[in-house]
Amino acid sequence: MLERIYRKIKKFDNIYIFGAGKVGKAILEQFMIIYPDIKIKAIIVSDLKNNPLYIYGIPVFEINSINFCKDTVVVLAVYEKHIKEIIEKLTKAECDNIVKVNSIDLDDWETAKEEYECLPEKFLCSQRYVQPYINTLIDLERIKGSDNDKIQESIENKINDLYNKKKLDIARLVITLGSKCSLRCKECNNLIPNFVPQRDYDYEKILSSIERLVSLASSVLKCELIGGEPFLTDNLYKILPYLINQSKIHSIEITTNGTIIPRRSYISLLQNPKVRIRISDYGTIVNQVEFISFCKKNHMNYTVLELGKWISPGGVNKRNKNIKDLKREYGKCSSGYLCKTLHENKLFSCSRSASLYELGYMIEKEYVSIDEDTTIDMLKSFFTQGYSFACDYCDLQVKNRKYVDPAIQISKINT
Ligand code: SF4
């Protein structure tokens, strides 16, 4: 079916897809994977409200902002029930060339995608590196109060850099500061109760690794500082001035359980506009009233994360999943896209991966050492890898995920 469409549209200079929903996204994926010579100019929607601004690095525009000319073709990728109405809209907008996608089985496409041993480099780059950067940029622009036009302008100014092989831009870098924690959560994804004794990580290694990453990158949109509990470690107060003073680092988040009141002598650092405190809501397990009123009273930026059910990551044993499952799970996991984690002088695919390796549970050496020999090429290949062995020690994205109450406390460690 796609071959028929490919033959019809390949002669056009301006190729659009109408539809940013599941069908539109699946058709875009198929073009990017099966016919990478087809360049999709943009995705069109009736209304940008409730639609993403970009998909896989391709902009999404409202129909009334497109100038349809003779050399334009639109591939109609929406559910059958919307087709008549959209053809009317396109005809009214003087679009002469419309190609309909007759039907698409989304499950079949998901299965077919898993069969690819290696997805094209450009697709992996768009999916795992460009789009996460765009999403993070959108988050930061929205916090600043920018409108959609301003956001799309900032992204368009950046997009060529993102595809430039010689440049590195990091959407989000998670930095582990130490394993000391005031709680012992049974389902801690980062296995913090398993660290015995709990300790502050080596500050010199953390600092020199961040310096190296910052020297290689053109920008780091977010640095997320995690523990254990970050407010229990001196490393937090030592690293903040450095991160705040780096112009390439756009924002800093500190993820806390809200049990430890920050040290008063460092309040001015925490009040810096680049810094935001993310308070994980642990429901009745933790009384965060004092912490939240401290943030309010001292005019610190903070967000209370919604309390929901947690998904159990399961034990620390190796599951022996096949490569298809590893690809599917890593491809679905937001941590795999946005939580590349710096643990002392090693960069891991997510924070669970860092803990699994540090604790000796994960046997695969799946990390990039950060030192003078680290290159942009090495980091970009790591960012765009198709799967991670860490998912073989994790149930977060398995088909029958187990939902559990958040922050159940334990006295013994997870095995
Ligand atoms: S191990 Fe895999 S599934 Fe688990 S958090 Fe990391 S990337 Fe996600």
Coordinates of C-alpha atoms and ligand atoms in Angstrom, one line a residue:
M1 CA 0.0 0.0 0.0
L2 CA 2.8 2.4 0.9
E3 CA 4.5 1.6 -2.3
R4 CA 1.5 2.8 -4.3
I5 CA 1.6 6.1 -2.3
Y6 CA 5.3 6.4 -2.7
R7 CA 5.1 6.1 -6.5
K8 CA 2.4 8.8 -6.6
I9 CA 4.1 11.4 -4.3
K10 CA 7.8 11.0 -5.0
K11 CA 7.7 13.5 -7.9
F12 CA 6.4 16.4 -5.7
D13 CA 8.7 18.9 -4.0
N14 CA 6.4 19.7 -1.1
I15 CA 5.1 16.6 0.6
Y16 CA 2.9 16.9 3.7
I17 CA 1.1 14.3 5.8
F18 CA -2.4 15.3 7.1
G19 CA -2.9 13.9 10.6
A20 CA -0.8 14.0 13.8
G21 CA -2.6 11.1 15.5
K22 CA -1.7 7.4 15.6
V23 CA -2.3 6.9 11.9
G24 CA -0.3 10.0 10.9
K25 CA 2.6 9.0 13.1
A26 CA 2.6 5.5 11.8
I27 CA 2.6 6.7 8.2
L28 CA 5.4 9.1 9.0
E29 CA 7.4 6.3 10.6
Q30 CA 6.9 4.1 7.5
F31 CA 8.2 6.8 5.2
M32 CA 11.2 7.5 7.4
I33 CA 12.0 3.8 7.7
I34 CA 11.0 2.3 4.4
Y35 CA 11.5 5.3 2.0
P36 CA 14.0 7.6 3.7
D37 CA 14.5 9.4 0.3
I38 CA 11.1 10.9 0.8
K39 CA 11.4 14.2 2.6
I40 CA 8.2 15.1 4.6
K41 CA 8.0 18.9 4.8
A42 CA 5.5 19.1 7.7
I43 CA 2.5 17.4 9.3
I44 CA -0.8 19.3 8.9
V45 CA -3.7 19.4 11.4
S46 CA -7.0 21.2 11.6
D47 CA -6.1 22.7 14.9
L48 CA -2.8 22.8 16.8
K49 CA -4.6 22.6 20.2
N50 CA -4.1 19.1 21.7
N51 CA -1.6 18.2 19.0
P52 CA 2.2 18.0 19.4
L53 CA 4.3 20.8 17.8
Y54 CA 6.8 18.4 16.3
I55 CA 6.9 14.6 15.6
Y56 CA 10.3 13.0 15.0
G57 CA 11.7 16.4 14.3
I58 CA 9.0 17.3 11.7
P59 CA 7.0 20.4 12.4
V60 CA 3.2 20.3 12.8
F61 CA 1.2 23.2 11.2
E62 CA -2.4 24.2 11.1
I63 CA -4.0 23.9 7.7
N64 CA -4.7 27.6 7.4
S65 CA -0.9 28.4 7.6
I66 CA 0.0 26.3 4.6
N67 CA 0.3 27.8 1.1
F68 CA -0.7 25.0 -1.3
C69 CA 0.9 25.3 -4.7
K70 CA 1.0 23.0 -7.7
D71 CA 4.1 21.2 -6.4
T72 CA 2.4 20.2 -3.2
V73 CA 0.9 16.9 -2.3
V74 CA -0.9 15.9 0.9
V75 CA -1.0 12.3 2.2
L76 CA -4.2 11.9 4.1
A77 CA -3.4 9.8 7.2
V78 CA -6.5 9.9 9.4
Y79 CA -9.2 7.5 10.4
E80 CA -11.9 6.8 7.8
K81 CA -14.6 8.7 9.6
H82 CA -12.7 12.0 9.3
I83 CA -11.7 11.7 5.6
K84 CA -14.7 13.4 4.0
E85 CA -14.5 16.5 6.3
I86 CA -10.8 16.9 5.7
I87 CA -10.9 16.5 2.0
E88 CA -13.5 19.4 2.0
K89 CA -11.1 21.5 4.1
L90 CA -8.1 20.8 1.8
T91 CA -10.2 21.5 -1.3
K92 CA -11.3 24.8 0.2
A93 CA -7.7 25.6 0.9
E94 CA -7.0 25.0 -2.8
C95 CA -5.0 21.8 -2.3
D96 CA -5.2 19.9 -5.7
N97 CA -3.2 16.8 -4.9
I98 CA -4.5 14.5 -2.2
V99 CA -3.5 10.9 -1.7
K100 CA -5.6 8.8 0.6
V101 CA -4.2 6.1 2.9
N102 CA -6.9 3.4 2.5
S103 CA -6.4 1.6 5.8
I104 CA -3.6 0.8 8.2
D105 CA -3.4 -1.8 10.8
L106 CA -1.4 -0.1 13.6
D107 CA -0.6 -3.4 15.4
D108 CA 0.8 -4.9 12.2
W109 CA 3.0 -1.9 11.8
E110 CA 4.3 -2.1 15.4
T111 CA 5.1 -5.8 14.8
A112 CA 6.8 -5.1 11.5
K113 CA 8.9 -2.4 13.1
E114 CA 10.2 -4.9 15.6
E115 CA 11.4 -7.1 12.8
Y116 CA 14.0 -4.5 11.6
E117 CA 17.4 -5.6 12.8
C118 CA 18.7 -2.0 12.4
L119 CA 16.4 1.0 11.9
P120 CA 17.9 3.7 9.7
E121 CA 20.4 6.0 11.5
K122 CA 18.4 9.1 10.5
F123 CA 15.2 7.7 12.0
L124 CA 16.9 6.7 15.3
C125 CA 18.5 10.1 15.4
S126 CA 15.1 11.9 15.0
Q127 CA 13.4 9.6 17.4
R128 CA 15.9 9.3 20.2
Y129 CA 18.0 12.4 20.0
V130 CA 16.2 15.3 18.0
Q131 CA 12.6 14.8 19.3
P132 CA 13.6 14.5 23.0
Y133 CA 15.6 17.7 22.6
I134 CA 12.7 19.5 21.0
N135 CA 10.2 18.2 23.7
T136 CA 12.6 19.5 26.4
L137 CA 13.0 22.9 24.6
I138 CA 9.2 23.2 24.4
D139 CA 8.9 22.5 28.2
L140 CA 11.4 25.3 28.9
E141 CA 9.8 27.8 26.5
R142 CA 6.3 27.1 28.0
I143 CA 7.7 27.8 31.5
K144 CA 9.0 31.1 30.1
G145 CA 5.5 31.8 28.7
S146 CA 6.4 31.6 25.0
D147 CA 3.6 31.1 22.5
N148 CA 3.6 28.4 19.7
D149 CA 5.1 30.8 17.1
K150 CA 8.0 31.7 19.3
I151 CA 8.6 28.1 20.2
Q152 CA 8.5 26.9 16.6
E153 CA 10.9 29.8 15.7
S154 CA 13.4 28.7 18.5
I155 CA 13.2 25.1 17.2
E156 CA 13.7 26.0 13.6
N157 CA 16.8 28.0 14.6
K158 CA 18.2 24.9 16.3
I159 CA 17.1 22.0 14.0
N160 CA 20.1 22.1 11.6
D161 CA 22.5 21.9 14.5
L162 CA 20.6 18.9 15.9
Y163 CA 21.2 16.9 12.7
N164 CA 24.8 18.1 12.4
K165 CA 27.0 15.1 13.2
K166 CA 29.8 17.3 14.5
K167 CA 27.7 19.0 17.1
L168 CA 26.3 17.6 20.4
D169 CA 23.2 19.0 22.2
I170 CA 22.0 17.3 25.3
A171 CA 18.3 17.4 26.1
R172 CA 18.6 16.2 29.7
L173 CA 21.5 14.9 31.8
V174 CA 20.7 13.1 35.0
I175 CA 23.5 13.4 37.6
T176 CA 23.6 11.0 40.6
L177 CA 25.1 12.8 43.7
G178 CA 25.0 10.0 46.3
S179 CA 23.1 7.1 47.6
K180 CA 22.2 8.4 51.1
C181 CA 18.4 8.6 51.4
S182 CA 16.0 9.4 54.2
L183 CA 13.5 6.8 52.9
R184 CA 13.7 3.1 52.0
C185 CA 11.2 2.6 49.2
K186 CA 10.5 -1.1 48.3
E187 CA 10.0 -0.3 44.6
C188 CA 12.7 2.3 44.3
N189 CA 13.6 2.2 40.6
N190 CA 17.2 3.2 41.4
L191 CA 17.6 0.4 44.0
I192 CA 18.7 2.9 46.6
P193 CA 17.9 0.7 49.7
N194 CA 20.4 -1.9 48.1
F195 CA 23.3 0.5 48.6
V196 CA 25.1 -0.5 51.8
P197 CA 26.7 1.6 53.1
Q198 CA 25.1 4.6 51.5
R199 CA 27.7 7.2 50.5
D200 CA 28.3 10.5 48.7
Y201 CA 29.7 9.9 45.2
D202 CA 33.2 11.1 44.3
Y203 CA 32.9 14.8 43.7
E204 CA 36.1 15.2 41.7
K205 CA 34.9 12.5 39.2
I206 CA 31.4 14.1 39.0
L207 CA 32.8 17.6 38.4
S208 CA 35.5 16.6 35.8
S209 CA 32.9 14.5 33.9
I210 CA 30.4 17.3 33.7
E211 CA 33.2 19.7 32.6
R212 CA 34.1 17.3 29.8
L213 CA 30.5 16.9 28.7
V214 CA 29.9 20.6 28.8
S215 CA 33.1 21.2 26.8
L216 CA 31.8 18.8 24.1
A217 CA 28.2 20.0 24.0
S218 CA 26.8 23.2 22.5
S219 CA 23.9 23.1 25.0
V220 CA 22.5 21.0 27.9
L221 CA 18.9 22.0 28.3
K222 CA 18.3 20.3 31.7
C223 CA 20.6 18.9 34.4
E224 CA 18.6 16.8 36.9
L225 CA 20.3 16.2 40.2
I226 CA 19.2 13.1 42.0
G227 CA 20.3 10.9 45.0
G228 CA 19.3 9.0 47.1
E229 CA 18.0 12.3 48.5
P230 CA 20.0 15.2 47.1
F231 CA 19.6 17.4 50.1
L232 CA 21.5 14.9 52.2
T233 CA 24.7 15.3 50.3
D234 CA 27.4 18.0 50.3
N235 CA 27.8 17.3 46.6
L236 CA 24.6 19.2 45.9
Y237 CA 25.8 22.5 47.4
K238 CA 29.3 22.1 45.8
I239 CA 28.0 21.4 42.3
L240 CA 25.3 24.0 42.1
P241 CA 27.5 27.1 41.7
Y242 CA 29.3 25.4 38.8
L243 CA 26.1 24.4 37.0
I244 CA 24.5 27.8 37.5
N245 CA 27.5 29.6 36.0
Q246 CA 27.7 27.5 32.9
S247 CA 25.9 29.4 30.1
K248 CA 25.5 26.2 28.0
I249 CA 23.4 24.7 30.8
H250 CA 19.9 26.1 30.5
S251 CA 18.2 24.8 33.6
I252 CA 18.8 22.7 36.7
E253 CA 16.3 20.4 38.5
I254 CA 16.7 18.9 41.9
T255 CA 14.5 15.9 42.5
T256 CA 13.7 15.5 46.2
N257 CA 11.4 13.5 48.5
G258 CA 10.8 16.7 50.5
T259 CA 12.0 15.3 53.9
I260 CA 15.2 17.3 54.3
I261 CA 15.0 21.1 54.7
P262 CA 17.7 22.8 52.5
R263 CA 20.6 24.4 54.3
R264 CA 19.8 28.1 55.0
S265 CA 23.3 29.3 54.0
Y266 CA 22.7 28.1 50.5
I267 CA 19.3 29.6 49.9
S268 CA 20.5 32.1 47.3
L269 CA 21.7 29.2 45.1
L270 CA 18.3 27.6 45.3
Q271 CA 16.6 30.9 44.5
N272 CA 18.5 31.2 41.2
P273 CA 16.0 31.4 38.3
K274 CA 17.8 28.4 36.6
V275 CA 17.0 26.1 39.5
R276 CA 13.7 24.3 40.0
I277 CA 13.0 21.8 42.8
R278 CA 10.8 18.8 41.9
I279 CA 9.1 17.4 44.9
S280 CA 7.9 13.8 44.4
D281 CA 4.6 13.4 46.2
Y282 CA 4.8 10.4 48.5
G283 CA 1.2 10.8 49.8
T284 CA 0.7 10.0 53.5
I285 CA 4.2 8.4 53.8
V286 CA 5.9 11.8 54.0
N287 CA 4.6 15.1 55.4
Q288 CA 5.9 17.7 53.0
V289 CA 4.1 20.7 54.4
E290 CA 7.2 22.1 56.0
F291 CA 9.3 21.6 52.9
I292 CA 6.8 23.2 50.6
S293 CA 6.2 26.2 52.9
F294 CA 10.0 26.6 53.1
C295 CA 10.2 26.8 49.3
K296 CA 7.2 29.2 49.1
K297 CA 8.6 31.5 51.9
N298 CA 12.0 31.7 50.3
H299 CA 10.7 32.3 46.7
M300 CA 12.2 29.2 45.3
N301 CA 10.9 27.7 42.0
Y302 CA 9.3 24.3 42.8
T303 CA 6.8 21.8 41.3
V304 CA 5.0 19.1 43.3
L305 CA 4.9 16.0 41.1
E306 CA 1.5 14.2 41.1
L307 CA 1.1 11.2 43.2
G308 CA 0.1 8.2 41.1
K309 CA 0.5 4.5 41.3
W310 CA 4.0 3.3 40.8
I311 CA 5.0 0.6 38.3
S312 CA 7.0 -2.1 39.9
P313 CA 10.5 -2.4 38.2
G314 CA 10.7 -6.0 39.7
G315 CA 13.8 -7.6 41.1
V316 CA 17.4 -7.3 40.1
N317 CA 17.8 -10.7 38.3
K318 CA 18.5 -10.9 34.6
R319 CA 15.3 -11.9 32.7
N320 CA 16.9 -13.2 29.4
K321 CA 14.5 -11.3 27.2
N322 CA 15.0 -11.5 23.4
I323 CA 16.3 -8.5 21.4
K324 CA 12.9 -7.7 20.0
D325 CA 11.5 -7.2 23.5
L326 CA 14.5 -5.2 24.6
K327 CA 14.0 -2.9 21.6
R328 CA 10.3 -2.5 22.2
E329 CA 10.7 -1.8 25.9
Y330 CA 13.6 0.7 25.5
G331 CA 11.7 2.3 22.6
K332 CA 8.7 2.9 24.9
C333 CA 10.5 4.1 28.0
S334 CA 10.7 7.8 28.6
S335 CA 13.7 7.1 30.9
G336 CA 15.5 5.6 27.9
Y337 CA 15.0 8.8 25.9
L338 CA 15.5 11.4 28.6
C339 CA 17.5 10.0 31.5
K340 CA 21.0 9.5 30.3
T341 CA 22.6 9.3 33.7
L342 CA 26.0 10.4 34.8
H343 CA 27.3 8.3 37.6
E344 CA 30.7 9.6 38.7
N345 CA 32.7 9.2 35.5
K346 CA 30.4 6.9 33.6
L347 CA 27.3 7.7 31.5
F348 CA 24.5 5.1 31.6
S349 CA 21.4 4.7 29.5
C350 CA 19.1 5.4 32.5
S351 CA 19.4 5.8 36.3
R352 CA 18.4 2.2 37.0
S353 CA 21.1 1.1 34.6
A354 CA 23.7 3.1 36.7
S355 CA 22.5 1.5 40.0
L356 CA 22.3 -2.1 38.5
Y357 CA 25.9 -1.8 37.3
E358 CA 27.3 -0.1 40.4
L359 CA 25.7 -2.7 42.6
G360 CA 27.2 -5.6 40.5
Y361 CA 23.8 -7.0 39.3
M362 CA 24.2 -6.0 35.7
I363 CA 27.0 -7.9 34.0
E364 CA 27.0 -6.0 30.7
K365 CA 29.4 -3.0 30.6
E366 CA 26.9 -0.7 28.9
Y367 CA 28.2 2.8 29.5
V368 CA 30.4 5.5 28.0
S369 CA 33.4 6.4 30.1
I370 CA 33.7 10.2 30.4
D371 CA 37.2 11.4 30.1
E372 CA 39.6 13.2 27.7
D373 CA 39.1 10.4 25.1
T374 CA 35.3 10.7 25.0
T375 CA 34.1 12.0 21.7
I376 CA 30.9 13.5 20.3
D377 CA 30.6 10.4 18.0
M378 CA 30.7 8.0 20.9
L379 CA 28.1 10.0 22.8
K380 CA 25.7 10.3 19.9
S381 CA 25.9 6.6 19.1
F382 CA 25.1 5.9 22.7
F383 CA 22.1 8.4 22.7
T384 CA 20.7 6.7 19.5
Q385 CA 21.3 3.0 20.4
G386 CA 18.3 0.9 19.6
Y387 CA 18.0 -1.0 22.9
S388 CA 19.6 -1.3 26.3
F389 CA 20.6 -4.4 28.3
A390 CA 19.4 -2.6 31.4
C391 CA 15.8 -3.4 30.3
D392 CA 16.7 -7.0 30.8
Y393 CA 16.7 -6.3 34.6
C394 CA 13.6 -4.2 34.7
D395 CA 9.8 -4.7 34.4
L396 CA 8.7 -1.1 33.8
Q397 CA 7.8 -1.6 30.2
V398 CA 6.8 -5.3 30.1
K399 CA 3.4 -6.1 28.7
N400 CA 1.8 -7.1 32.1
R401 CA 3.1 -4.3 34.2
K402 CA 2.4 -4.4 37.9
Y403 CA 1.0 -1.3 39.5
V404 CA 1.8 -0.8 43.2
D405 CA 1.2 1.8 46.0
P406 CA 3.9 4.4 46.0
A407 CA 6.8 4.6 48.4
I408 CA 6.0 1.4 50.5
Q409 CA 8.8 1.4 53.1
I410 CA 10.9 -1.7 53.8
S411 CA 13.6 -2.8 56.3
K412 CA 15.3 -5.4 54.0
I413 CA 16.8 -4.8 50.6
N414 CA 15.4 -5.9 47.2
T415 CA 16.7 -9.1 45.7
Ligands
SF4_1 S1 16.0 -0.2 32.4 FE1 14.9 0.1 30.5 S2 12.7 0.0 31.0 FE2 13.8 0.2 32.9 S3 13.9 2.4 33.3 FE3 15.8 2.0 32.2 S4 15.3 2.3 30.0 FE4 13.3 2.1 31.2

